Short mmCIF file of C-alpha atoms in Angstrom, two decimals:
data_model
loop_
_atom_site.label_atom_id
_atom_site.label_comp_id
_atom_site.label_asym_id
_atom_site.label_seq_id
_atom_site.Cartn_x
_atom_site.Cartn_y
_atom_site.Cartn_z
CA UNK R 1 5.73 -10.74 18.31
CA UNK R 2 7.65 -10.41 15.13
CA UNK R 3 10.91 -8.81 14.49
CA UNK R 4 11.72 -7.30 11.21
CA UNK R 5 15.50 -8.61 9.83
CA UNK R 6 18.07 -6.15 11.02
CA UNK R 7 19.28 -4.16 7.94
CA UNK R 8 22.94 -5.24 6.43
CA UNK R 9 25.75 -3.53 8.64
CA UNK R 10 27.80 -1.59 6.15
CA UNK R 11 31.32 0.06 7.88
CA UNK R 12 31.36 2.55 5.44
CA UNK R 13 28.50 4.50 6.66
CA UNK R 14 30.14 4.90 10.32
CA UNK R 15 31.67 8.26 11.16
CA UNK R 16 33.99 9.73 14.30
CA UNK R 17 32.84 10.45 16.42
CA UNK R 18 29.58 9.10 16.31
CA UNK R 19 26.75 11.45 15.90
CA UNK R 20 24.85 12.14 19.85
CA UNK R 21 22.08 9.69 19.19
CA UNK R 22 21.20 6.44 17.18
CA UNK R 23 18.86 5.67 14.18
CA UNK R 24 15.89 3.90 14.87
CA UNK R 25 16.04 0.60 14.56
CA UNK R 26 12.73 -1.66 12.82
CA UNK R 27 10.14 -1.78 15.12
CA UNK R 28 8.53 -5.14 16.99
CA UNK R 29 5.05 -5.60 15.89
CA UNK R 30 2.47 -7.14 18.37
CA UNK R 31 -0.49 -9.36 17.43
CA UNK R 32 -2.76 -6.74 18.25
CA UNK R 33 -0.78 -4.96 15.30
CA UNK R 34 0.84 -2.53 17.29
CA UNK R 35 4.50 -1.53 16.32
CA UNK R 36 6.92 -0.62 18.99
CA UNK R 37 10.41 1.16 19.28
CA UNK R 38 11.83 0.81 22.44
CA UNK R 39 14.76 2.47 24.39
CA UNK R 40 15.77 4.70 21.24
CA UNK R 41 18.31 6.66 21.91
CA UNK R 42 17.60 10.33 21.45
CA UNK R 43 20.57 12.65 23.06
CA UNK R 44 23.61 11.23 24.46
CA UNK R 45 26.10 13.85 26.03
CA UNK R 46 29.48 12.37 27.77
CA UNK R 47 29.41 11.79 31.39
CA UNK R 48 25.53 11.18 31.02
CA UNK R 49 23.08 8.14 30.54
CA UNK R 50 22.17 8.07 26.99
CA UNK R 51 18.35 10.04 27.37
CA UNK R 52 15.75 7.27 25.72
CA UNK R 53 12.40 7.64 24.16
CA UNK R 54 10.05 4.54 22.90
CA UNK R 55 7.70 5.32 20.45
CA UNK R 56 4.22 3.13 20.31
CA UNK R 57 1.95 3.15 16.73
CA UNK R 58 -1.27 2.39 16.50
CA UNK R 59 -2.53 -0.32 14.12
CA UNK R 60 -2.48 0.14 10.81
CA UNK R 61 -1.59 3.01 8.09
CA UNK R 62 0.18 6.19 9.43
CA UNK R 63 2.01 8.60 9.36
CA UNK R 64 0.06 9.44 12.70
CA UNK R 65 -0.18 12.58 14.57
CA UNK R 66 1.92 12.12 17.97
CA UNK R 67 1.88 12.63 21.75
CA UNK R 68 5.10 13.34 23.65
CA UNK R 69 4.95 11.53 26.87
CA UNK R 70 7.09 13.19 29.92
CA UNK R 71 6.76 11.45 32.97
CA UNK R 72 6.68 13.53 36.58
CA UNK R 73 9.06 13.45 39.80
CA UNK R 74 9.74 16.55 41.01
CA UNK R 75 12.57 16.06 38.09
CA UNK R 76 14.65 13.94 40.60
CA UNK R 77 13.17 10.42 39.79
CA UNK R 78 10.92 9.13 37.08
CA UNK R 79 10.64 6.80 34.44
CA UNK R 80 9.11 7.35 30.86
CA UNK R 81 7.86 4.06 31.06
CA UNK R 82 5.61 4.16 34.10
CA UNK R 83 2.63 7.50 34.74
CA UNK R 84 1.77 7.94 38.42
CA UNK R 85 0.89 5.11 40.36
CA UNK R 86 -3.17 6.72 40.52
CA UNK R 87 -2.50 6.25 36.38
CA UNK R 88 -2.48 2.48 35.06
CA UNK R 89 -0.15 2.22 31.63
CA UNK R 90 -2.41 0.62 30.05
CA UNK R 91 -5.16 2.85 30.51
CA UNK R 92 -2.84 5.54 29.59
CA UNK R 93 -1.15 4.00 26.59
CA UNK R 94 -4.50 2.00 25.57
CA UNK R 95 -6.43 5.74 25.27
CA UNK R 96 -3.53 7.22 23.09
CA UNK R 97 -3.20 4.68 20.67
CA UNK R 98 -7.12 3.94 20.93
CA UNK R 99 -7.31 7.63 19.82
CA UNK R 100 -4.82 7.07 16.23
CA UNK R 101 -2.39 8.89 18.16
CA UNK R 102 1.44 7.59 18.16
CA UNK R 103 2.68 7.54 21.37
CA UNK R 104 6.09 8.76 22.46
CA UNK R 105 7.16 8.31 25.89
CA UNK R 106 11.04 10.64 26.99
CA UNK R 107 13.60 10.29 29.58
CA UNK R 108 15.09 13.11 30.32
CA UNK R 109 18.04 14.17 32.79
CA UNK R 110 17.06 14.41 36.65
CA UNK R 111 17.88 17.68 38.51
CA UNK R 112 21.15 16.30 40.64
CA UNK R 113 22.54 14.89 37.58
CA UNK R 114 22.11 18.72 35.70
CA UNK R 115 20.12 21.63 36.68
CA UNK R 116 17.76 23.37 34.26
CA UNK R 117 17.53 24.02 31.75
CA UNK R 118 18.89 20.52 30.56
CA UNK R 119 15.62 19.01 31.10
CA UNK R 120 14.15 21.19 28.83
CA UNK R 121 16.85 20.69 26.18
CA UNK R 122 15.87 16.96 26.65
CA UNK R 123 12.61 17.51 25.95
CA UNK R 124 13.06 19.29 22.70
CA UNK R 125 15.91 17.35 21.78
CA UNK R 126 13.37 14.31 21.76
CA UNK R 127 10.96 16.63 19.89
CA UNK R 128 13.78 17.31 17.03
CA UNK R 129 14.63 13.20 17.37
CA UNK R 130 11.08 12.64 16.28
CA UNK R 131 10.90 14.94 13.44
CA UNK R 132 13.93 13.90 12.25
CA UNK R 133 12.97 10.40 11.91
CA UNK R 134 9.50 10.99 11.47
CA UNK R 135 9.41 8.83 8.14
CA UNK R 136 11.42 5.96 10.31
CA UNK R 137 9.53 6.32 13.02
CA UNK R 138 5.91 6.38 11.24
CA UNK R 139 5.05 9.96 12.45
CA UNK R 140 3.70 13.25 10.99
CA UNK R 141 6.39 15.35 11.95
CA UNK R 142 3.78 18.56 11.28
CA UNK R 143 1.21 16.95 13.80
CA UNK R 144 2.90 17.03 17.54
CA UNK R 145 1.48 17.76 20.97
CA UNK R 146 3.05 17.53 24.51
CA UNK R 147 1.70 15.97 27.82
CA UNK R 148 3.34 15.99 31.18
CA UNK R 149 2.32 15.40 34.65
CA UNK R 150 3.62 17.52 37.93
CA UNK R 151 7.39 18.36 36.69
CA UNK R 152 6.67 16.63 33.82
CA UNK R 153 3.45 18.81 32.99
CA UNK R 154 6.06 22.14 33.99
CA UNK R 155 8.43 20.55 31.06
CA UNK R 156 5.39 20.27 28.77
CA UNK R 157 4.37 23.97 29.09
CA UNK R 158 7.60 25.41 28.75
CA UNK R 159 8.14 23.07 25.40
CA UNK R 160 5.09 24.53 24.27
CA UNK R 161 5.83 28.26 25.02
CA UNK R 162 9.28 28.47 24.63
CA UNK R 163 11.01 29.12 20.77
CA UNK R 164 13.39 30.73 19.29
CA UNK R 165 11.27 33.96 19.44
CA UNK R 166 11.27 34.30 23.35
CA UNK R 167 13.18 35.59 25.79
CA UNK R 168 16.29 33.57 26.50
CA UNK R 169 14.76 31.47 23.26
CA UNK R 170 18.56 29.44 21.54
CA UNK R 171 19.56 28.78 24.92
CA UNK R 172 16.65 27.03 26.09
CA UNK R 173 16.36 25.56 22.31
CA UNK R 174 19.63 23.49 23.30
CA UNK R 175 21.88 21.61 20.98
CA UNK R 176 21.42 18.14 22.24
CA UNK R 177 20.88 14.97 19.87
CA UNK R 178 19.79 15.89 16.83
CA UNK R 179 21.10 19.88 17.21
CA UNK R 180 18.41 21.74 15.17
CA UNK R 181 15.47 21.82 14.10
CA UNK R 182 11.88 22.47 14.60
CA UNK R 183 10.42 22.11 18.13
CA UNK R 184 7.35 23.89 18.05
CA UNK R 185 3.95 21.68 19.04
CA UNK R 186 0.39 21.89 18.55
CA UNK R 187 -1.02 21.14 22.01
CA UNK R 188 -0.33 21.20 25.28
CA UNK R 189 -1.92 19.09 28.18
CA UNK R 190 -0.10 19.75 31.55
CA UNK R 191 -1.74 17.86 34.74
CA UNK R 192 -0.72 20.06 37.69
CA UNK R 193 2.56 21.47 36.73
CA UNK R 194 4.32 24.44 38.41
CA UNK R 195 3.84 27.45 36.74
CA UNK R 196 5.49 30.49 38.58
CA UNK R 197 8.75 28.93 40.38
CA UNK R 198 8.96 32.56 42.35
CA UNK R 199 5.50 31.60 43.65
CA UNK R 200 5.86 28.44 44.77
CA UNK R 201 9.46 29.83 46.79
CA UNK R 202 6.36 30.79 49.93
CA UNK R 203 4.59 27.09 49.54
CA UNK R 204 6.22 24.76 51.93
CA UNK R 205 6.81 21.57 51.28
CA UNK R 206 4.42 18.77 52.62
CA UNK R 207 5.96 17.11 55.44
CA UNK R 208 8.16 13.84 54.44
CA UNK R 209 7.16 10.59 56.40
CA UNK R 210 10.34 9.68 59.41
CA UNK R 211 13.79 8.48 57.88
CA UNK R 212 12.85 9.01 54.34
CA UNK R 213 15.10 11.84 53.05
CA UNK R 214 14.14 13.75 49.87
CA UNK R 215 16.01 17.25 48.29
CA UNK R 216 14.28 20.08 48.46
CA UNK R 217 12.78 19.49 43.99
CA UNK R 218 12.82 23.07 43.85
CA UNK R 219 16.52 23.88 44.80
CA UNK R 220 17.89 20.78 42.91
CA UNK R 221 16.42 21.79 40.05
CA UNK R 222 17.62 25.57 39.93
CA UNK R 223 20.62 24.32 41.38
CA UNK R 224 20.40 26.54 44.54
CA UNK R 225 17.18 28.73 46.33
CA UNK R 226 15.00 30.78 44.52
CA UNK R 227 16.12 33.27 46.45
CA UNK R 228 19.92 32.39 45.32
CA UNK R 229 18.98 32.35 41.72
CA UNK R 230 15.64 34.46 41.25
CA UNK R 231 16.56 34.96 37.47
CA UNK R 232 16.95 31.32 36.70
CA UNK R 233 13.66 30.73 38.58
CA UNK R 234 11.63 33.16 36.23
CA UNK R 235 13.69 31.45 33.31
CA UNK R 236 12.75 28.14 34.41
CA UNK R 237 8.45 30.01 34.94
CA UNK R 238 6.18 29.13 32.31
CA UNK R 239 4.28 32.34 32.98
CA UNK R 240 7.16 34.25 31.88
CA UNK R 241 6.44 33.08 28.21
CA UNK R 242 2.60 33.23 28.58
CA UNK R 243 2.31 36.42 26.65
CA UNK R 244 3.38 34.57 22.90
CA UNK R 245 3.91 34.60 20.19
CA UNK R 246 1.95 31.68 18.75
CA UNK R 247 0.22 30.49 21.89
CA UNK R 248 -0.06 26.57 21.16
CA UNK R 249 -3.85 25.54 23.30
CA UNK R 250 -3.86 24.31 26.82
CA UNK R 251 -5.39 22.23 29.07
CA UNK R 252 -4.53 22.59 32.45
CA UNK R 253 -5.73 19.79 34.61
CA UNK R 254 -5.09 19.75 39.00
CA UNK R 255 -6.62 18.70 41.93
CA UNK R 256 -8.07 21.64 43.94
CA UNK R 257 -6.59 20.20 47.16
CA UNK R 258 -3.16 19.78 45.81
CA UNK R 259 -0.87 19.81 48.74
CA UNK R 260 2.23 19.84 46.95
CA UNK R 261 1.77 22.07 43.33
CA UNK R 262 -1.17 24.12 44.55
CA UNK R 263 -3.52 24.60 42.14
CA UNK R 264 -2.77 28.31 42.39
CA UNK R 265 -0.36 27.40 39.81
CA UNK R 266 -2.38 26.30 36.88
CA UNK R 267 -4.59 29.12 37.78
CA UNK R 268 -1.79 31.74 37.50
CA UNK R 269 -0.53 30.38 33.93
CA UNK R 270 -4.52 29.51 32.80
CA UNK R 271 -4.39 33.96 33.45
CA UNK R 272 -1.25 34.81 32.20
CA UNK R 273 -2.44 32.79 28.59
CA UNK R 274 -5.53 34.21 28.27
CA UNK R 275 -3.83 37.60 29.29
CA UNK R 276 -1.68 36.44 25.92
CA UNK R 277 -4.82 35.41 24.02
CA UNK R 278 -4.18 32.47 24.21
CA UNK R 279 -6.34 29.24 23.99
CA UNK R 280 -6.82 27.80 27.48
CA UNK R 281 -9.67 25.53 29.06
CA UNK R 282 -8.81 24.53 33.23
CA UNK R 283 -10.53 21.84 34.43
CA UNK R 284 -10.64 21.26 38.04
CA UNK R 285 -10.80 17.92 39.94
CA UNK R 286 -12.56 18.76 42.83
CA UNK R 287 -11.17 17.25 45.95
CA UNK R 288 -8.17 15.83 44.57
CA UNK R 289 -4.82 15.67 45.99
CA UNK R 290 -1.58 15.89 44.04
CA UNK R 291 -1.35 12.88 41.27
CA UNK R 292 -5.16 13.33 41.55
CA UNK R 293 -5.45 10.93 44.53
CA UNK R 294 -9.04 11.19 45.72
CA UNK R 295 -10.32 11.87 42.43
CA UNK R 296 -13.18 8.90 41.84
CA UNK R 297 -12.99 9.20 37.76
CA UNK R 298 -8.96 8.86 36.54
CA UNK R 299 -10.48 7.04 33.35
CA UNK R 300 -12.37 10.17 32.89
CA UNK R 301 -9.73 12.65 33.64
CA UNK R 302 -7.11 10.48 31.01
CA UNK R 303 -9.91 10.43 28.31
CA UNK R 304 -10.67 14.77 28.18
CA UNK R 305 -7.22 14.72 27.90
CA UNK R 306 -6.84 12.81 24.94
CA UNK R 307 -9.89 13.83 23.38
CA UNK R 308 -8.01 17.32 23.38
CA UNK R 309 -5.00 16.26 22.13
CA UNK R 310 -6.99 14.27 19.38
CA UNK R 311 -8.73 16.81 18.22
CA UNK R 312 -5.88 19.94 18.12
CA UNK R 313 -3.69 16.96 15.94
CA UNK R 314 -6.03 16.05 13.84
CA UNK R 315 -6.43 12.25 15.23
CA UNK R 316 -8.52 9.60 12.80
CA UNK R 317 -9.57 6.77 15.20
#
């Protein structure tokens, strides 16, 4: 791989305090010509790990239309850098950039470290990031989508439904990283997400094999019951924003014998869109468990959702 020179350090340009993230720095090319940017930092707010995004181009000329990554959970646990187990990288990664999409894979804060909504000002504080280094980063900053899987694919819909036109719109915007800016995106794919927290308050939990000990995702992440905070749980509902304005497309994707987001869920929102007008298409695995386990065609399932995302940005292959 080859480095580009770092550029000259110049003390003049520093301020105090530093600004909550940090320029990109060049990118490491690969001999299969694709340029990487790893562990940028994005958002940094004190008492919290710096929030990190990497950033993967495809070969050749861009800018390139780009695909947020956000990586699943149950927002307690997660890394950007690794999909569900039932999901190799590679296949993942390969498909995106095989598309002429730029990949951009986000940390974000887990539920016991903040409740919501501070994922979701992660996740459009990496959305501002990218548009505000769009030119650094290789990226058309007017060509974004949004993919997420379980509370991951919850943090993709509300990105894509929630602005500064909706209910409860600046302070779900956030101000972290960047502060402002556009966060509106084009497309949305969301593999079995939770749609309707209120919902999914009656679904018990599946059973946890003997000493392993796990927080109830739901509780951690409203920071109490649903019944404790029933306002915060339709906050936190992507169905509450289904109605518009400017209805970005779906595609839901779930297993229909999904034991732990029931795919009730993506049913409910796949309603409440079209209620909105909205452009929706929900595809059912048939037989498949959460993180589609059972499902005999995961190369298939990875490649509709790209070809979506590909087509709503405008992708050149």
């Amino acid at each position: 791989m080859t480095q580009s020179p770092p550029a000259a350090f110049d003390i003049s340009d520093m301020t105090w305090p530093p600004p909550p993230y940090q320029s990109p720095v060049p990118p490491v090319t690969g001999p299969d010509g694709v340029r990487r940017f790893d562990g940028v930092t994005y958002a940094t707010t004190p008492g919290y790990r710096p929030r990190l995004l990497d950033v993967q181009l495809p070969a050749g000329e861009g800018p390139f239309p780009a695909v947020v990554w956000i990586h699943g959970g149950g927002w307690l646990e997660g890394d950007r850098r690794y999909p569900p187990p039932t999901v190799p990288a590679a296949l993942l990664h390969g498909a995106v950039l095989a598309a002429g999409l730029a990949l951009v894979s986000i940390d974000y804060r887990h539920s016991l470290e903040a409740p919501f909504p501070a994922q979701l000002h992660d996740v459009k504080a990496a959305i501002r990031y990218v548009r505000a280094f769009a030119d650094a980063l290789g990226i058309d900053p007017d060509r974004i989508g949004v993919w997420g899987e379980s509370a991951g694919g919850h943090l993709a819909a509300l990105a894509g439904l929630v602005g500064p036109g909706t209910p409860d719109g600046a302070a779900l915007e956030g101000t972290a990283g960047v502060g402002s800016g556009e966060t509106g995106v084009l497309a949305v794919v969301d593999w079995y997400g939770c749609s309707d927290l209120e919902a999914l308050a009656a679904h018990p939990m599946p059973p946890m094999p003997s000493g392993v000990e796990f927080p109830d995702p739901y509780a951690a992440l409203l920071g109490g019951t649903e019944a404790e905070r029933p306002a915060l749980a339709r906050v936190a509902s992507p169905v509450t924003y289904a109605g518009g304005p400017h209805l970005p497309p779906f595609l839901l994707v779930h297993g229909t014998q999904d034991g732990l987001v029931p795919y009730s869920q993506s049913e409910a929102l796949a309603e409440a869109l079209r209620s909105g007008e909205g452009e929706v298409t929900l595809r059912p695995v048939d037989g498949a468990d959460h993180i589609f386990l059972g499902s005999p065609d995961i190369a298939g399932i990875v490649a509709e959702s790209v070809a979506f995302l590909a087509g709503h940005l405008g992708a050149s292959a």
